[in-house]
Amino acid sequence: MKLDEEAFRRGLWPEALVAALASLAVAWPLTGLLREDTWLLPGVLLVALVAIVGAVLRTLDVPPSFVSLGQLLLAIGGVAQLYLKDTLWRGLVPTRATLDGVTELLQEAGTVLQTYAAPAPTTDGVSFLVVAVLTLTAVSVDSMGVTGRAPASAGIPLAAGFLVSVSNSGQAMEPWYFAAVAACWLLMMAQQGHRVLGAWPSADRREAVGDDNITQNVPNHRGLAQTLGVLSLVVAVLGASAIPHLPPTFFADGLARDPDARTVSGDAGQVSFTETMDPGQDLRNQSQAPVLSYRTDATRVEPLRVTATERWEDGRWVAPTRTTAALLPVNAPIPTPEGLSGAVEVGEAQIQVLGNALEPPHLAAPGPLSGLTLEGGDYRFDPTDATVVLQSSAERYSSTYLTLPAGGALPAGTGDAAADAGAFDEDLLAVDPASADAVAELAQEVVGDVENDLAAAVLMQNHFRSGQYRYSLTLAPAAESDASDPIGGFLETGQGYCVQFATAMVMMARGEGIPARMAVGFLPGTTQVDGTRKVIAADAHTWPELWISGLGWTRFEPTPGIQSGPPPAYARNPVETGDAAPSTQTVTQTVTPSATPEPDAGSRDGLLDQLRDILPILGRVLVGALVLALLMALIPLAGRRYREEGVRSAEDARERVEGQWLLLTRTLGDLGVDEPPARSPRDMGRHYRAGTALHHSGEQALGRVTATLERARYAAPGAVADADAERMGEDVREVVDQVRHTTPWNVRANAALLPRSGMDGVRDQVGRLFRR
């Protein structure tokens, strides 16, 4: 029975349970980041498997390095069985198809996490990534905190996983997230410290100086330490709820990396692009608060336009300056769009806005507008750029707008007539001087000798959507607005978001003599359960408007990506120019799309080809790492054989006693206790008492060990029986266990991974080979 209790205690089952709970607590915030919890059950099962396997191996007294290796291999096998079973040879052995499957799953997970705002859909790739990371975290925490008996260092993987989870939640950290992880981690610390603090003092421990027993009236610091720990946790939780929270930053672009997130702001849904004419900050905004909610009867939803500008100054767009004289009278009917030919067949659609958080004078509605009705409040209309200017707040309104036929059929000759430069403001035809040469060269390459303005505009639009450019909220320094040539920098790097795409097309159009301006507004938003559509700050968008004869001011969509959608029907080139979807590496806007993004097949295959080229190198690196790990694992194994050498080779009780003593001295040597000089057993016992901190039970066990050794060496033959040798083995384990529990964690880790006895064992084996 005592042996069973010893084996259970050696397995550290309670500690394994707490380590598993700590790993699961780290994943708690993920329930708010992902829509479905399909990852939860597999994750819990694999974390439990890691904990149980580790406890069983420790119970069997398997060397620590083999415990961690066994957990890792079983964890990898479990993940492969769940997500890659069809690619395994005979259901067990990974193949090349397994590596390709891992690549596909990680690629899918990366695309989703870069594309969607929280909560993101839990695809197979996302589930695979989450479960794999959670399982590896559990292996790390159990290996460091339980097998390695260093729970303080186990806080590193716990903190890493926890920070990724809470920082991507889009809101300030909830106190209970922290409390759950902190409580589990502190409990792990308490479990380890309980054994150490148990000797401060214990009822059966005697400490003496000379003839004076100082055991009595020793302060019990254990209770004080526990009280201080609880108070620290309570203060941390209460303090976190009282201190103002900074908006969080983010680890994945799709879940929104916000460089401006460390400034405390007011309403998280506030939109600032109407002042800056650049929606970059709003695209990174993770607030799910609706800026606009509406219903529409349109079969094809359109972007909601807010304003437009023609002024480009010092590498950035400048918001328009409106004069009262240019505005139509209050609540005057919306005029017919300028330049729209009566020969163009148009329809009409309506939106009904149920909630509007935009501050006056801004109003969002699809264009071109044909009618507007506010429920309270007034408006004025600026025909210069077709913008509604609110005079007061309007939480609800309805508007009608003109639509072209779904087929995009237009009268013959649309776009044939060139614009009269004298009829337009010079800003509408002004090309950025810093990038004029690069823009002209690109326009000549893309447009060539095409003279129809509509056909030229479609060629420009499709050039930017052709896959040669990459959508990213992170700009190269050369494309930043404060660079000397931001447009040229974008054309050179091919990386930017909607502002860069729209600006480049505007400048190309102006260079071709087509008046062009920049429009700013929102994408159509996402459909809700009740059929309404919700627009959030991250739906902010920009696009170019070009003057096309017969159509007037016309919207185009050069920005590639899932959210911007296909271009309008009239702006699709009948010639197949390859309106390619963005590559799988594209960083799309942080808005929740209605469907899972499908990466471009060509880009995906190219990425897979690159990964296949890298896989042999990675394979060699992994094989080398595995061989090194196996070699490192051999040292603890050699140490164990070396320590137990005397016990294995013993042929009678006397030799077994000597073998147990050899096991004791070599094991304590691994734990940093010097081996005693060759003296009498009693002197060697006193040496160990002076060099260790043993409980009273440990001192008694050490006394029995030295007494048994003394009888074996000096008593008559037959004075030591097999039962004495067996009891001595139990006493040796008692002494070793007590010394291990009072040894610093780094010494214990070194004794487990690189024991001195292991090196001695290797040298001994090598020496024997040479002696042969």
Coordinates of N, CA, C and O in Angstrom, one line a residue, residues 271-349:
V271 N -16.3 57.8 -36.4 CA -15.6 57.7 -37.7 C -14.9 59.0 -38.0 O -15.5 60.1 -37.8
S272 N -13.7 58.9 -38.4 CA -12.9 60.1 -38.6 C -12.5 60.4 -40.0 O -11.9 61.4 -40.3
F273 N -12.8 59.5 -40.9 CA -12.3 59.7 -42.3 C -12.9 60.9 -43.0 O -12.3 61.4 -43.9
T274 N -14.1 61.4 -42.5 CA -14.7 62.5 -43.2 C -13.9 63.8 -42.9 O -14.0 64.8 -43.7
E275 N -13.0 63.8 -41.9 CA -12.1 64.9 -41.7 C -10.8 64.7 -42.3 O -10.1 65.7 -42.8
T276 N -10.3 63.5 -42.3 CA -8.9 63.2 -42.9 C -9.0 62.7 -44.3 O -7.9 62.7 -45.0
M277 N -10.1 62.3 -44.8 CA -10.3 61.8 -46.2 C -9.4 60.5 -46.3 O -9.1 60.1 -47.4
D278 N -9.0 59.9 -45.2 CA -8.3 58.6 -45.2 C -8.9 57.7 -44.2 O -8.8 58.0 -43.0
P279 N -9.5 56.6 -44.6 CA -10.2 55.7 -43.6 C -9.2 54.8 -42.9 O -9.7 53.8 -42.3
G280 N -7.9 55.0 -43.0 CA -7.0 54.0 -42.5 C -7.2 53.7 -41.0 O -7.3 52.5 -40.6
Q281 N -7.4 54.7 -40.2 CA -7.7 54.5 -38.7 C -9.0 53.7 -38.5 O -9.1 52.9 -37.7
D282 N -10.0 54.1 -39.3 CA -11.3 53.4 -39.1 C -11.3 52.0 -39.6 O -12.0 51.1 -39.0
L283 N -10.5 51.7 -40.6 CA -10.3 50.3 -41.1 C -9.8 49.4 -40.0 O -10.0 48.2 -39.9
R284 N -9.0 50.0 -39.1 CA -8.4 49.2 -38.0 C -9.2 49.2 -36.7 O -8.9 48.5 -35.8
N285 N -10.3 50.0 -36.8 CA -11.2 50.0 -35.6 C -11.9 48.7 -35.4 O -12.6 48.2 -36.3
Q286 N -11.8 48.2 -34.2 CA -12.5 46.9 -33.9 C -13.8 47.0 -33.2 O -14.4 46.0 -32.8
S287 N -14.3 48.2 -33.0 CA -15.6 48.3 -32.4 C -16.7 47.7 -33.3 O -16.7 47.9 -34.5
Q288 N -17.6 47.0 -32.7 CA -18.7 46.4 -33.4 C -20.0 47.3 -33.3 O -21.1 46.9 -33.7
A289 N -19.8 48.4 -32.7 CA -21.0 49.4 -32.6 C -21.4 49.8 -34.0 O -20.5 50.2 -34.8
P290 N -22.7 49.8 -34.3 CA -23.1 50.2 -35.6 C -23.0 51.6 -35.9 O -23.3 52.5 -35.0
V291 N -22.4 52.0 -37.0 CA -22.4 53.4 -37.5 C -23.7 53.6 -38.2 O -24.2 54.7 -38.1
L292 N -24.2 52.6 -38.8 CA -25.4 52.8 -39.6 C -26.1 51.4 -39.6 O -25.4 50.4 -39.8
S293 N -27.4 51.4 -39.5 CA -28.2 50.1 -39.7 C -29.4 50.5 -40.6 O -30.0 51.5 -40.4
Y294 N -29.6 49.6 -41.6 CA -30.6 50.0 -42.6 C -31.2 48.8 -43.3 O -30.7 47.7 -43.2
R295 N -32.3 49.0 -44.0 CA -32.9 48.0 -44.9 C -32.9 48.6 -46.3 O -32.9 49.8 -46.5
T296 N -32.9 47.6 -47.2 CA -32.9 48.1 -48.6 C -33.7 47.1 -49.5 O -33.8 45.9 -49.1
D297 N -34.3 47.6 -50.5 CA -35.0 46.8 -51.5 C -34.2 46.5 -52.7 O -34.7 45.9 -53.7
A298 N -32.9 46.8 -52.7 CA -32.1 46.6 -53.9 C -31.7 45.2 -54.0 O -31.4 44.5 -53.0
T299 N -31.6 44.7 -55.2 CA -31.1 43.3 -55.4 C -29.6 43.3 -55.3 O -29.0 42.2 -55.0
R300 N -29.0 44.4 -55.6 CA -27.5 44.5 -55.5 C -27.2 45.7 -54.6 O -27.5 46.8 -55.0
V301 N -26.6 45.4 -53.5 CA -26.3 46.5 -52.5 C -25.1 47.3 -53.0 O -24.2 46.8 -53.7
E302 N -25.1 48.6 -52.8 CA -24.1 49.5 -53.3 C -23.4 50.1 -52.1 O -24.0 50.2 -51.0
P303 N -22.2 50.6 -52.2 CA -21.5 51.4 -51.2 C -22.3 52.6 -50.8 O -23.0 53.2 -51.7
L304 N -22.1 53.1 -49.6 CA -22.9 54.3 -49.1 C -21.9 55.4 -49.2 O -20.9 55.5 -48.4
R305 N -22.2 56.4 -50.0 CA -21.3 57.5 -50.2 C -21.6 58.6 -49.1 O -22.7 58.9 -48.8
V306 N -20.5 59.2 -48.6 CA -20.6 60.3 -47.6 C -20.2 61.6 -48.2 O -20.9 62.6 -48.2
T307 N -19.0 61.7 -48.8 CA -18.5 62.9 -49.4 C -17.5 62.6 -50.5 O -17.2 61.4 -50.8
A308 N -16.9 63.6 -51.1 CA -15.9 63.5 -52.1 C -15.0 64.7 -52.1 O -15.4 65.7 -51.6
T309 N -13.8 64.5 -52.7 CA -12.9 65.7 -52.8 C -12.1 65.5 -54.0 O -11.9 64.5 -54.6
E310 N -11.7 66.7 -54.5 CA -10.8 66.7 -55.7 C -9.5 67.3 -55.4 O -8.6 67.3 -56.2
R311 N -9.3 67.7 -54.1 CA -8.0 68.4 -53.8 C -7.0 67.5 -53.2 O -7.2 66.8 -52.2
W312 N -5.9 67.4 -53.9 CA -4.7 66.6 -53.5 C -3.6 67.6 -53.2 O -3.1 68.3 -54.1
E313 N -3.1 67.6 -52.0 CA -2.1 68.5 -51.6 C -1.1 67.8 -50.7 O -1.4 67.2 -49.7
D314 N 0.2 68.0 -51.0 CA 1.3 67.5 -50.2 C 1.2 66.0 -49.9 O 1.4 65.6 -48.7
G315 N 0.8 65.3 -50.9 CA 0.8 63.8 -50.7 C -0.4 63.3 -50.0 O -0.4 62.1 -49.5
R316 N -1.5 64.0 -49.9 CA -2.7 63.5 -49.2 C -3.9 64.3 -49.7 O -3.8 65.4 -50.3
W317 N -5.1 63.6 -49.6 CA -6.3 64.3 -49.9 C -6.8 65.2 -48.8 O -6.6 64.9 -47.7
V318 N -7.4 66.3 -49.3 CA -7.8 67.4 -48.4 C -9.3 67.4 -48.4 O -9.9 67.4 -49.5
A319 N -10.0 67.5 -47.3 CA -11.5 67.6 -47.2 C -11.9 68.8 -47.9 O -11.3 69.9 -47.9
P320 N -13.1 68.7 -48.6 CA -13.5 69.9 -49.4 C -14.0 71.0 -48.5 O -14.4 70.8 -47.3
T321 N -13.9 72.3 -49.0 CA -14.4 73.4 -48.2 C -15.6 73.9 -48.9 O -15.6 74.2 -50.1
R322 N -16.7 73.9 -48.2 CA -18.0 74.2 -48.8 C -18.5 75.6 -48.4 O -18.3 76.0 -47.2
T323 N -19.0 76.3 -49.3 CA -19.6 77.6 -49.1 C -21.1 77.5 -49.1 O -21.7 76.7 -49.8
T324 N -21.7 78.3 -48.2 CA -23.2 78.3 -48.2 C -23.8 78.7 -49.5 O -24.9 78.1 -49.9
A325 N -23.1 79.5 -50.2 CA -23.7 80.0 -51.5 C -23.8 78.8 -52.5 O -24.6 78.8 -53.4
A326 N -22.9 77.8 -52.4 CA -22.9 76.7 -53.3 C -24.0 75.7 -53.0 O -24.3 74.8 -53.9
L327 N -24.6 75.7 -51.9 CA -25.6 74.7 -51.5 C -27.0 75.1 -51.9 O -27.4 76.3 -52.0
L328 N -27.8 74.1 -52.2 CA -29.2 74.3 -52.6 C -29.9 74.7 -51.3 O -29.5 74.5 -50.2
P329 N -31.1 75.2 -51.5 CA -31.9 75.6 -50.3 C -32.2 74.4 -49.4 O -32.1 73.3 -49.8
V330 N -32.6 74.7 -48.2 CA -32.9 73.7 -47.2 C -34.0 72.7 -47.7 O -35.1 73.2 -48.2
N331 N -33.7 71.4 -47.7 CA -34.7 70.4 -48.1 C -35.2 70.5 -49.5 O -36.2 70.0 -49.9
A332 N -34.4 71.1 -50.4 CA -34.7 71.2 -51.8 C -34.6 69.8 -52.4 O -33.8 69.0 -52.0
P333 N -35.5 69.5 -53.4 CA -35.4 68.2 -54.1 C -34.0 68.0 -54.6 O -33.3 68.9 -55.1
I334 N -33.6 66.7 -54.6 CA -32.3 66.3 -55.2 C -32.4 66.5 -56.7 O -33.3 65.9 -57.3
P335 N -31.5 67.2 -57.3 CA -31.6 67.4 -58.8 C -31.1 66.1 -59.5 O -30.5 65.2 -58.9
T336 N -31.5 66.0 -60.8 CA -31.0 64.9 -61.6 C -29.5 64.9 -61.7 O -28.9 66.0 -61.9
P337 N -28.9 63.8 -61.6 CA -27.4 63.8 -61.7 C -26.9 64.4 -63.0 O -27.4 64.2 -64.1
E338 N -25.9 65.3 -62.8 CA -25.3 66.0 -63.9 C -24.6 65.1 -64.9 O -23.9 64.2 -64.5
G339 N -24.8 65.2 -66.2 CA -24.1 64.5 -67.2 C -24.8 63.1 -67.5 O -24.3 62.5 -68.4
L340 N -25.9 62.7 -66.8 CA -26.5 61.4 -67.1 C -27.4 61.6 -68.3 O -28.4 62.4 -68.3
S341 N -27.1 60.8 -69.4 CA -27.9 60.9 -70.6 C -29.3 60.3 -70.4 O -29.4 59.3 -69.7
G342 N -30.3 60.9 -71.1 CA -31.6 60.4 -71.0 C -31.7 59.0 -71.7 O -32.7 58.3 -71.5
A343 N -30.7 58.7 -72.6 CA -30.8 57.4 -73.3 C -30.4 56.2 -72.4 O -30.6 55.1 -72.8
V344 N -29.8 56.6 -71.2 CA -29.4 55.5 -70.3 C -30.6 55.0 -69.6 O -31.3 55.7 -68.9
E345 N -30.8 53.7 -69.6 CA -31.9 53.1 -68.9 C -31.6 52.9 -67.4 O -30.6 52.3 -67.1
V346 N -32.3 53.6 -66.6 CA -32.0 53.5 -65.1 C -33.2 53.0 -64.4 O -34.4 53.1 -64.8
G347 N -32.9 52.4 -63.2 CA -34.0 52.0 -62.3 C -33.8 52.8 -61.0 O -33.0 53.8 -60.9
E348 N -34.6 52.4 -60.0 CA -34.5 53.1 -58.7 C -34.6 52.2 -57.5 O -35.4 51.2 -57.6
A349 N -33.8 52.3 -56.5 CA -33.8 51.5 -55.3 C -33.9 52.4 -54.1 O -33.7 53.6 -54.2

